[in-house]
C-alpha positions as a Markdown table, in Angstrom:
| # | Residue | x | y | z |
|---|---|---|---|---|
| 1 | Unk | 105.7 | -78.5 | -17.8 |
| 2 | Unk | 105.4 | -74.6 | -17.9 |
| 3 | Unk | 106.2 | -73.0 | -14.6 |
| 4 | Unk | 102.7 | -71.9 | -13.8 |
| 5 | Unk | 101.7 | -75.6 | -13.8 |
| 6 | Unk | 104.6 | -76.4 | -11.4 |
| 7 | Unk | 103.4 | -73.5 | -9.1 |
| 8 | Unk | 99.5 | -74.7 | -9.3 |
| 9 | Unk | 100.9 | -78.1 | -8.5 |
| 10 | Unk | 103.2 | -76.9 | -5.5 |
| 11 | Unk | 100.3 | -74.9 | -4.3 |
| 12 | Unk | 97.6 | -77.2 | -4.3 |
| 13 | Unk | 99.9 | -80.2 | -2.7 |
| 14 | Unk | 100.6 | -77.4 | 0.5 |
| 15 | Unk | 96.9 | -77.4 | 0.7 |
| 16 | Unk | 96.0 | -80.9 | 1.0 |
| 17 | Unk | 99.1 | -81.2 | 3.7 |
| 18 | Unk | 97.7 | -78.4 | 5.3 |
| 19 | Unk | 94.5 | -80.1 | 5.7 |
| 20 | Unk | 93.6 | -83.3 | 8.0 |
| 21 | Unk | 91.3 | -85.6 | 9.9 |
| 22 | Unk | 88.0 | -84.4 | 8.4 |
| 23 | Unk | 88.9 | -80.7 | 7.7 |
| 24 | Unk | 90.8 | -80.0 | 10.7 |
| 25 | Unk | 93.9 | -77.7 | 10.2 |
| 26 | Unk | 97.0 | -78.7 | 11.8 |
| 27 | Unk | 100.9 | -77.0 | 11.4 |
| 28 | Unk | 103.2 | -78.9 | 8.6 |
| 29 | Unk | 107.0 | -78.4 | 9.7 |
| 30 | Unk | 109.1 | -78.4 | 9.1 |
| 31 | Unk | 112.5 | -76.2 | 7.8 |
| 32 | Unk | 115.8 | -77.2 | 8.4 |
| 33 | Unk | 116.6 | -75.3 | 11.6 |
| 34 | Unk | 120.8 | -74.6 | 12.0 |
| 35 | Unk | 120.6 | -73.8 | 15.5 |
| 36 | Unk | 120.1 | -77.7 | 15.9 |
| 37 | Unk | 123.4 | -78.6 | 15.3 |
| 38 | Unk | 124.5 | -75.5 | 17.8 |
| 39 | Unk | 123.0 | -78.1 | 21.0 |
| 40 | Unk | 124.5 | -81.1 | 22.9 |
| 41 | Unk | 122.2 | -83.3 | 21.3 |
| 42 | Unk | 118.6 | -82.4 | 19.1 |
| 43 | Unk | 116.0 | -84.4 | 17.6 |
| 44 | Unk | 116.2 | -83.1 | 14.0 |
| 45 | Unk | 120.0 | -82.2 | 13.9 |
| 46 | Unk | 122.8 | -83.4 | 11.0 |
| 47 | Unk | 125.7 | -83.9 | 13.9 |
| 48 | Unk | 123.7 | -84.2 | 16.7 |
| 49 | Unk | 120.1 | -86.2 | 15.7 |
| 50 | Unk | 119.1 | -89.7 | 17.2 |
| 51 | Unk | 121.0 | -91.5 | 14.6 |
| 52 | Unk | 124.8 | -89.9 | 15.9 |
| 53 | Unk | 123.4 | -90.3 | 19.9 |
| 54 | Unk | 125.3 | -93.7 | 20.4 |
| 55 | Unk | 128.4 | -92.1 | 19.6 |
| 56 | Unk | 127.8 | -88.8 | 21.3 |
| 57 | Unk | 126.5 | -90.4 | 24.3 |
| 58 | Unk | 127.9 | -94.5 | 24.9 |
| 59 | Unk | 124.9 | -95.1 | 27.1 |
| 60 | Unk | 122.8 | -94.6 | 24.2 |
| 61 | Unk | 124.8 | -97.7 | 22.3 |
| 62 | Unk | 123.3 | -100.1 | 25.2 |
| 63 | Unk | 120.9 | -103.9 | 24.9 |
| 64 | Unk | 118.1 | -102.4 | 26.8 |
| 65 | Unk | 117.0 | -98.9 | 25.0 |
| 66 | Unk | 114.0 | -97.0 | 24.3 |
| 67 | Unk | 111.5 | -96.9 | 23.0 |
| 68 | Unk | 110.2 | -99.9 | 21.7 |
| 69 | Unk | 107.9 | -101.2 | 19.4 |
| 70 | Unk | 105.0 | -103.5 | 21.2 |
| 71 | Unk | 103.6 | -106.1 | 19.5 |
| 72 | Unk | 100.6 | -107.8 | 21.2 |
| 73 | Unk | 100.6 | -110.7 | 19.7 |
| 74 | Unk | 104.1 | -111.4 | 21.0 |
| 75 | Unk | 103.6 | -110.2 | 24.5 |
| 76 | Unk | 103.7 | -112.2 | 27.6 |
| 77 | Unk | 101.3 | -112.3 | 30.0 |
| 78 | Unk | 101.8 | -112.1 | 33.6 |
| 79 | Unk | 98.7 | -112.0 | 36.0 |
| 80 | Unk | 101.2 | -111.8 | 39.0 |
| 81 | Unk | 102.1 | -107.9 | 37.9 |
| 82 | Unk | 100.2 | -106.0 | 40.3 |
| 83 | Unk | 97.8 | -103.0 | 39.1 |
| 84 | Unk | 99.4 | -99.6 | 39.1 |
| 85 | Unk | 98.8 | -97.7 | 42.3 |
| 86 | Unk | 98.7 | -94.1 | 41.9 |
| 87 | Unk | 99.0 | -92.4 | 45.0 |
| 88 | Unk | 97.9 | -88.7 | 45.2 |
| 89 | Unk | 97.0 | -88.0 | 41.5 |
| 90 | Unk | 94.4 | -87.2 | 42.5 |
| 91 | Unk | 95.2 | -84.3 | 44.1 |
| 92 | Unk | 95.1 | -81.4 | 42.2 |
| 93 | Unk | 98.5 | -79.7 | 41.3 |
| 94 | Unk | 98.0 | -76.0 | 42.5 |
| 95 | Unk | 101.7 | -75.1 | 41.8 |
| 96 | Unk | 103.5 | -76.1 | 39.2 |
| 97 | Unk | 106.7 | -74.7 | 37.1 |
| 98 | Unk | 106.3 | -74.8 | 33.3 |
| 99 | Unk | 109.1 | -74.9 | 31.1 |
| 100 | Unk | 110.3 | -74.9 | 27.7 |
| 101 | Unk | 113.5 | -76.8 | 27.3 |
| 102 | Unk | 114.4 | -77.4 | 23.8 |
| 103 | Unk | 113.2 | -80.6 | 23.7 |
| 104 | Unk | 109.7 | -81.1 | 25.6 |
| 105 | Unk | 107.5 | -79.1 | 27.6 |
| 106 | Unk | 107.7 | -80.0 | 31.4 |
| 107 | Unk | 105.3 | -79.6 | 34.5 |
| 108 | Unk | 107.5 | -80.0 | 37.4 |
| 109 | Unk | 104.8 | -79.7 | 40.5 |
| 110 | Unk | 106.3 | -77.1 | 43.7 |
| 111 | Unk | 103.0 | -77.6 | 45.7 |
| 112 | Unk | 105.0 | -79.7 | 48.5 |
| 113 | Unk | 102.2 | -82.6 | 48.0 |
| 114 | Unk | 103.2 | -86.7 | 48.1 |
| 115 | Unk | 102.3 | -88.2 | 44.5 |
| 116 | Unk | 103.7 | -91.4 | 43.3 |
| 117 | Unk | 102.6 | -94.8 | 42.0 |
| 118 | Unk | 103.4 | -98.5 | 44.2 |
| 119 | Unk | 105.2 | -100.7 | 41.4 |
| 120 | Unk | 105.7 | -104.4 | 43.4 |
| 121 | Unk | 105.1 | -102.8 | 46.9 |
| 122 | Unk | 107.9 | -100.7 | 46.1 |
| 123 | Unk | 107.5 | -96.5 | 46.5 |
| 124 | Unk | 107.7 | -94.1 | 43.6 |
| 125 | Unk | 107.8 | -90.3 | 43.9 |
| 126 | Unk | 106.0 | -88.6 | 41.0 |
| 127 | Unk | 109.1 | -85.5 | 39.6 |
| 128 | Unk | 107.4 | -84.3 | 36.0 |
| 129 | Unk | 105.1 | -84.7 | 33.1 |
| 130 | Unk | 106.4 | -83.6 | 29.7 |
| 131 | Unk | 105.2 | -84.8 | 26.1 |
| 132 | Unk | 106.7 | -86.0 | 22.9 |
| 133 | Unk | 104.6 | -84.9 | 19.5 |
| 134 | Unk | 103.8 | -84.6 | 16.4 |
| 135 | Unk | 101.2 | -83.9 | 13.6 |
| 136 | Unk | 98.2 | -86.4 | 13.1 |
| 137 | Unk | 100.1 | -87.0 | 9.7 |
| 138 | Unk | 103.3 | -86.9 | 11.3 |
| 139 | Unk | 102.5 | -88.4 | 14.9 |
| 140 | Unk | 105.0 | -88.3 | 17.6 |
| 141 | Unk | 104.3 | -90.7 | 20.2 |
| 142 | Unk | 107.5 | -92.6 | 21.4 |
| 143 | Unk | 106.3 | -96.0 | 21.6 |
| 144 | Unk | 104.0 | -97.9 | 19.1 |
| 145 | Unk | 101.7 | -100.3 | 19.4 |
| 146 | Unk | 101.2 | -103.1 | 16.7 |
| 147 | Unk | 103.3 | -100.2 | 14.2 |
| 148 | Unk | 101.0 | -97.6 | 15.3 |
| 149 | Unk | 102.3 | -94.2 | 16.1 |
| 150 | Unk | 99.8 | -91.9 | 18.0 |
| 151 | Unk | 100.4 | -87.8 | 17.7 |
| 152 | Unk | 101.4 | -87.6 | 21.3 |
| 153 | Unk | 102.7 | -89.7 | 24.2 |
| 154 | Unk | 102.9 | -88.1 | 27.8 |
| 155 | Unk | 105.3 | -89.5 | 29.8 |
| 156 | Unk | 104.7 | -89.1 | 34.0 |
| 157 | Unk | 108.2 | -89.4 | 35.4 |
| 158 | Unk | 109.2 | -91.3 | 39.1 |
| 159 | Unk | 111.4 | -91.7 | 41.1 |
| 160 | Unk | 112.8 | -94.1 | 44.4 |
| 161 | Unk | 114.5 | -93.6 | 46.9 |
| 162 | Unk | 117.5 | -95.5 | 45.6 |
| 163 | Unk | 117.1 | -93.4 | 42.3 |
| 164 | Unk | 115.6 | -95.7 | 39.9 |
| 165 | Unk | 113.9 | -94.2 | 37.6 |
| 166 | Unk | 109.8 | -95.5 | 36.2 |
| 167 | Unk | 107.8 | -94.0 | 33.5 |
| 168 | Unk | 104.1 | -94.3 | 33.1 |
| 169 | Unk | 103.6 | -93.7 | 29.1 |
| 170 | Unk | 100.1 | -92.5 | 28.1 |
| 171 | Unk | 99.8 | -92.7 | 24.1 |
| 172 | Unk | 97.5 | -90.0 | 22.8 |
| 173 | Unk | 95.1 | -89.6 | 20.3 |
| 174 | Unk | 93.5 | -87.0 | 18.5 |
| 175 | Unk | 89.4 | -86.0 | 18.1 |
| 176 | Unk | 87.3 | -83.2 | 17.6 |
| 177 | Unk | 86.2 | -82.6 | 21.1 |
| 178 | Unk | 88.7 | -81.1 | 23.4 |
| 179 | Unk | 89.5 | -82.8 | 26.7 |
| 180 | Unk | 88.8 | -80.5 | 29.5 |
| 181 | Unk | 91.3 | -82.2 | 31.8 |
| 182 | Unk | 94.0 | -81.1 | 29.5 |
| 183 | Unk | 93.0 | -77.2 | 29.5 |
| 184 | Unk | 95.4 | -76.2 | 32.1 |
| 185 | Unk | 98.3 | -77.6 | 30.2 |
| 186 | Unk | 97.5 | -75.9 | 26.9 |
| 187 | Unk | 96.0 | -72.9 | 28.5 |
| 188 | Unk | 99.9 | -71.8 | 29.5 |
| 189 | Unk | 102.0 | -73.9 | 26.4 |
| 190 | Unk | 102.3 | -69.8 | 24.5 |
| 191 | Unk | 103.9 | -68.6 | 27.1 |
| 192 | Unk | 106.7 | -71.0 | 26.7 |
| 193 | Unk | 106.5 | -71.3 | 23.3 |
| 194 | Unk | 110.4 | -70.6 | 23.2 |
| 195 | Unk | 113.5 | -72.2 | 24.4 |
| 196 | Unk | 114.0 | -71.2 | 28.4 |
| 197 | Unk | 110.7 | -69.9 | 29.1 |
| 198 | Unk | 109.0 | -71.1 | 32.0 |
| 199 | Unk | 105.7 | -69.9 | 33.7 |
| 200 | Unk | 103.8 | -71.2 | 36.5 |
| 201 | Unk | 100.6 | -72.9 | 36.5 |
| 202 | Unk | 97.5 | -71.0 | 35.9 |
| 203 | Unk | 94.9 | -73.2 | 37.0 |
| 204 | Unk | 94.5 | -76.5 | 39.4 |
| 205 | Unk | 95.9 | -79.6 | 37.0 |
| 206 | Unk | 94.4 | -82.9 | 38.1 |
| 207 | Unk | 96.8 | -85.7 | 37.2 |
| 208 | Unk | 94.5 | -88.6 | 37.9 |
| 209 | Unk | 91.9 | -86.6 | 35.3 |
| 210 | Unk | 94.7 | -86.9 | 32.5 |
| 211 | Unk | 94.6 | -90.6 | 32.6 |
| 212 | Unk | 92.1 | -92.9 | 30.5 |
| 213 | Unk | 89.3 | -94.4 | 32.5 |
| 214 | Unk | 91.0 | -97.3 | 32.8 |
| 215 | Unk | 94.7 | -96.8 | 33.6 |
| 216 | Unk | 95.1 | -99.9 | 35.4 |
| 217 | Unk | 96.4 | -102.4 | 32.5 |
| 218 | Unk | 99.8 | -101.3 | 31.2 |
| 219 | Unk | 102.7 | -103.4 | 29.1 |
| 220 | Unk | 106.1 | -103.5 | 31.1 |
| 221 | Unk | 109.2 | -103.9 | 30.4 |
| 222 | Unk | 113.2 | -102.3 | 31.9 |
| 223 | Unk | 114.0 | -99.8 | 29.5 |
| 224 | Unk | 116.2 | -96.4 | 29.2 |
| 225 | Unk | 115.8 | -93.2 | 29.2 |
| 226 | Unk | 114.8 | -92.3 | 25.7 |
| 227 | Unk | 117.0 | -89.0 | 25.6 |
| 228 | Unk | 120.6 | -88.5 | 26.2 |
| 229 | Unk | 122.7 | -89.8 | 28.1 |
| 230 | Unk | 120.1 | -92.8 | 27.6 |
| 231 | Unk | 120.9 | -94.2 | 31.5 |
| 232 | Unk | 119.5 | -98.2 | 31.4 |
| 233 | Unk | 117.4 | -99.8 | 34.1 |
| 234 | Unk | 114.1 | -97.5 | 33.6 |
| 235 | Unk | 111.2 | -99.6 | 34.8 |
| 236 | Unk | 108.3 | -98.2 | 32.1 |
| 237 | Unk | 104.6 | -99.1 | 32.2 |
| 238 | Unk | 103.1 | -98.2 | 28.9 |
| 239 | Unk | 99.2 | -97.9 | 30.0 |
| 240 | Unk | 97.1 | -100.0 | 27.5 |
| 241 | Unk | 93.9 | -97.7 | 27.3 |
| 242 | Unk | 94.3 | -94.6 | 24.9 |
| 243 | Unk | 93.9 | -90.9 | 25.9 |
| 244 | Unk | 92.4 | -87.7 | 23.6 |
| 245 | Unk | 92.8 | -84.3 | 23.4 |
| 246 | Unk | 91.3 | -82.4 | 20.8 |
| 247 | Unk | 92.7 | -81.1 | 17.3 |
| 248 | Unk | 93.0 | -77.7 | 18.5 |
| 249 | Unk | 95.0 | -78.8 | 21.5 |
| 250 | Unk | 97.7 | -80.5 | 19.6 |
| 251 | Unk | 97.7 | -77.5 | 18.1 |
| 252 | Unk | 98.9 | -75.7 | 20.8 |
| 253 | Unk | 102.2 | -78.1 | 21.4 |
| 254 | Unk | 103.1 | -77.6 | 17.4 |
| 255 | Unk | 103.5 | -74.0 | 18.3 |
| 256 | Unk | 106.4 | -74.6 | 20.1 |
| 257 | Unk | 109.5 | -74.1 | 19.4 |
| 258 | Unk | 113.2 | -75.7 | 20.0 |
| 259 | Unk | 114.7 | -72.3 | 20.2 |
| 260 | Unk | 115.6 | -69.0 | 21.8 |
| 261 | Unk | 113.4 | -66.2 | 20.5 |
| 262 | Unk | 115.0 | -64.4 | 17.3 |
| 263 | Unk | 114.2 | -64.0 | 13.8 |
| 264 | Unk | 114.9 | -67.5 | 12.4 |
| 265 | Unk | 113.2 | -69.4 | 15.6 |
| 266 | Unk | 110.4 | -70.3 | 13.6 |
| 267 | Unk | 112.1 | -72.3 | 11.7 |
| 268 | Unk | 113.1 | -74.5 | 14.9 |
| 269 | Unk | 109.9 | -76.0 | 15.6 |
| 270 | Unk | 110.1 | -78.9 | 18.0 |
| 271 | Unk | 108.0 | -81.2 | 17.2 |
| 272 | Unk | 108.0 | -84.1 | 16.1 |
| 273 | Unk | 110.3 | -84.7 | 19.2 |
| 274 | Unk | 110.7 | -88.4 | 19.5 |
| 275 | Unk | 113.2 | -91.1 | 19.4 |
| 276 | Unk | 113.2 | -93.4 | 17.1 |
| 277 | Unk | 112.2 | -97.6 | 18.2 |
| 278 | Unk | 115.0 | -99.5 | 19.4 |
| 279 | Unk | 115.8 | -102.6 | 19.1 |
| 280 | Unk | 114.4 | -105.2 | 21.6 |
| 281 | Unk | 117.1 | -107.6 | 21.9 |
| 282 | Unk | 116.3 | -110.7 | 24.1 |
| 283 | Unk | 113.8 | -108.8 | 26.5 |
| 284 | Unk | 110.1 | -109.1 | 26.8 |
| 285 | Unk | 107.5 | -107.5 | 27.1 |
| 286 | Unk | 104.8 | -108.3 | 29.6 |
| 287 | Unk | 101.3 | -107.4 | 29.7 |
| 288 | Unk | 99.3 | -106.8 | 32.9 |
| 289 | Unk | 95.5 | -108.0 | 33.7 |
């Protein structure tokens, strides 16, 4: 083939990779990005990646790691767990830090309000919300369910007072219609669009409003932390009912990138910034009323 014909080709395969869920445009990453390799640890790096964390970090060589792949046919019910209580989400966050670290974007609230969710009578205080992502063609949702991967998973982080650690995973879809409850989140994502930046909040963020309608029926199971240094005995509850945002809202998170400001940045986008499933090993998986 002459190289004109390999050009046409090349071009008209961008195009169609360029294009997706019924003519929406979404960003195609990605370059190889050097800097990667420069970090600790990185999602896309040679020496660094998921694949080299178990021996950069021990912890991430445990039995009880995530994420994890749920399958609901093999789940176990267990009408004793209790529904999730969340206390104060729905009070609106009116102060908030935003900030870009390399890996995830992260809402860390400073408004001085008591938020948390009651897991077993037990007391947890809300700390952050930060996302993993990807592409519709490239999703980048942690967890899947029955081997599907959604584009984004949200993960509202608690603590105790004892310092264990529980994770509320909310897996994310992608439609045409924007979700309002979502607009002060992307309304400030450029202005951390680079490694370090942080802003504050620009308008009142309602966590209870993020959540599906139904947000009481969840799959649990004692996980990790799914980034370095992996620490065990994380007590997630993957909610069962889906979220959307809309297509030009992802948009907004595959603008940013993993990187300090300079000329080759754009190279370092960072999505899709998830770990890959880990094995299950001999736990299960329950699943809620």
């Amino acid at each position: 083939m002459d190289f004109p014909g390999i050009m046409l080709i090349f071009t008209l395969f961008a195009i169609i990779m360029a294009v997706e869920g019924g003519g929406h445009k979404t960003r195609f990453y990605k370059h190889y990005c050097e800097a990667n390799d420069e970090e600790p640890w990185s999602y896309h790096g040679a020496t660094n990646g998921p694949r080299q964390w178990p021996q950069l970090f021990p912890m991430c060589n445990g039995n009880q790691q995530s994420p994890v792949s749920i399958n609901t046919n093999n789940v176990a019910q267990d009408n004793n767990l209790s529904r999730l209580n969340f206390v104060g989400y729905d009070t609106p966050i009116t102060q908030a830090e935003v900030l870009n670290n390399g890996h995830t974007v992260m809402f860390t609230p400073q408004d001085g309000v008591k938020r948390g969710i009651t897991i077993e009578g037990r007391q947890f205080a809300f700390q952050q919300l930060h996302f993993h992502f990807g592409s519709v063609r490239k999703p980048g949702a942690e967890h899947t369910v029955n081997h599907i991967r959604y584009p984004v998973e949200a993960h509202f982080v608690h603590s105790s007072a004892d310092n264990v650690t529980a994770v509320v995973g909310l897996l994310i879809d992608v439609r045409k219609r924007n979700n309002l409850a979502y607009g002060p989140i992307v309304e400030v994502l450029p202005q951390v669009r680079f490694k370090d930046e942080t802003t504050d909040l620009q308008s009142a963020l309602n966590l209870n409003d993020l959540l599906p309608e139904n947000p009481a029926s969840y799959y649990r199971y004692t996980g990790s932390l799914t980034t370095p240094t992996c620490n065990e005995g994380v007590i997630w509850s993957v909610l069962q009912a889906v979220q959307n945002i809309g297509y030009s809202q992802l948009n907004s998170f595959l603008r940013l990138y993993a990187v300090e400001e300079d000329e080759k940045s754009r190279e370092c986008e960072m999505a899709p910034n998830y770990r890959p499933i880990q094995d299950l090993n001999d736990r299960v998986i329950y699943a809620s009323q």
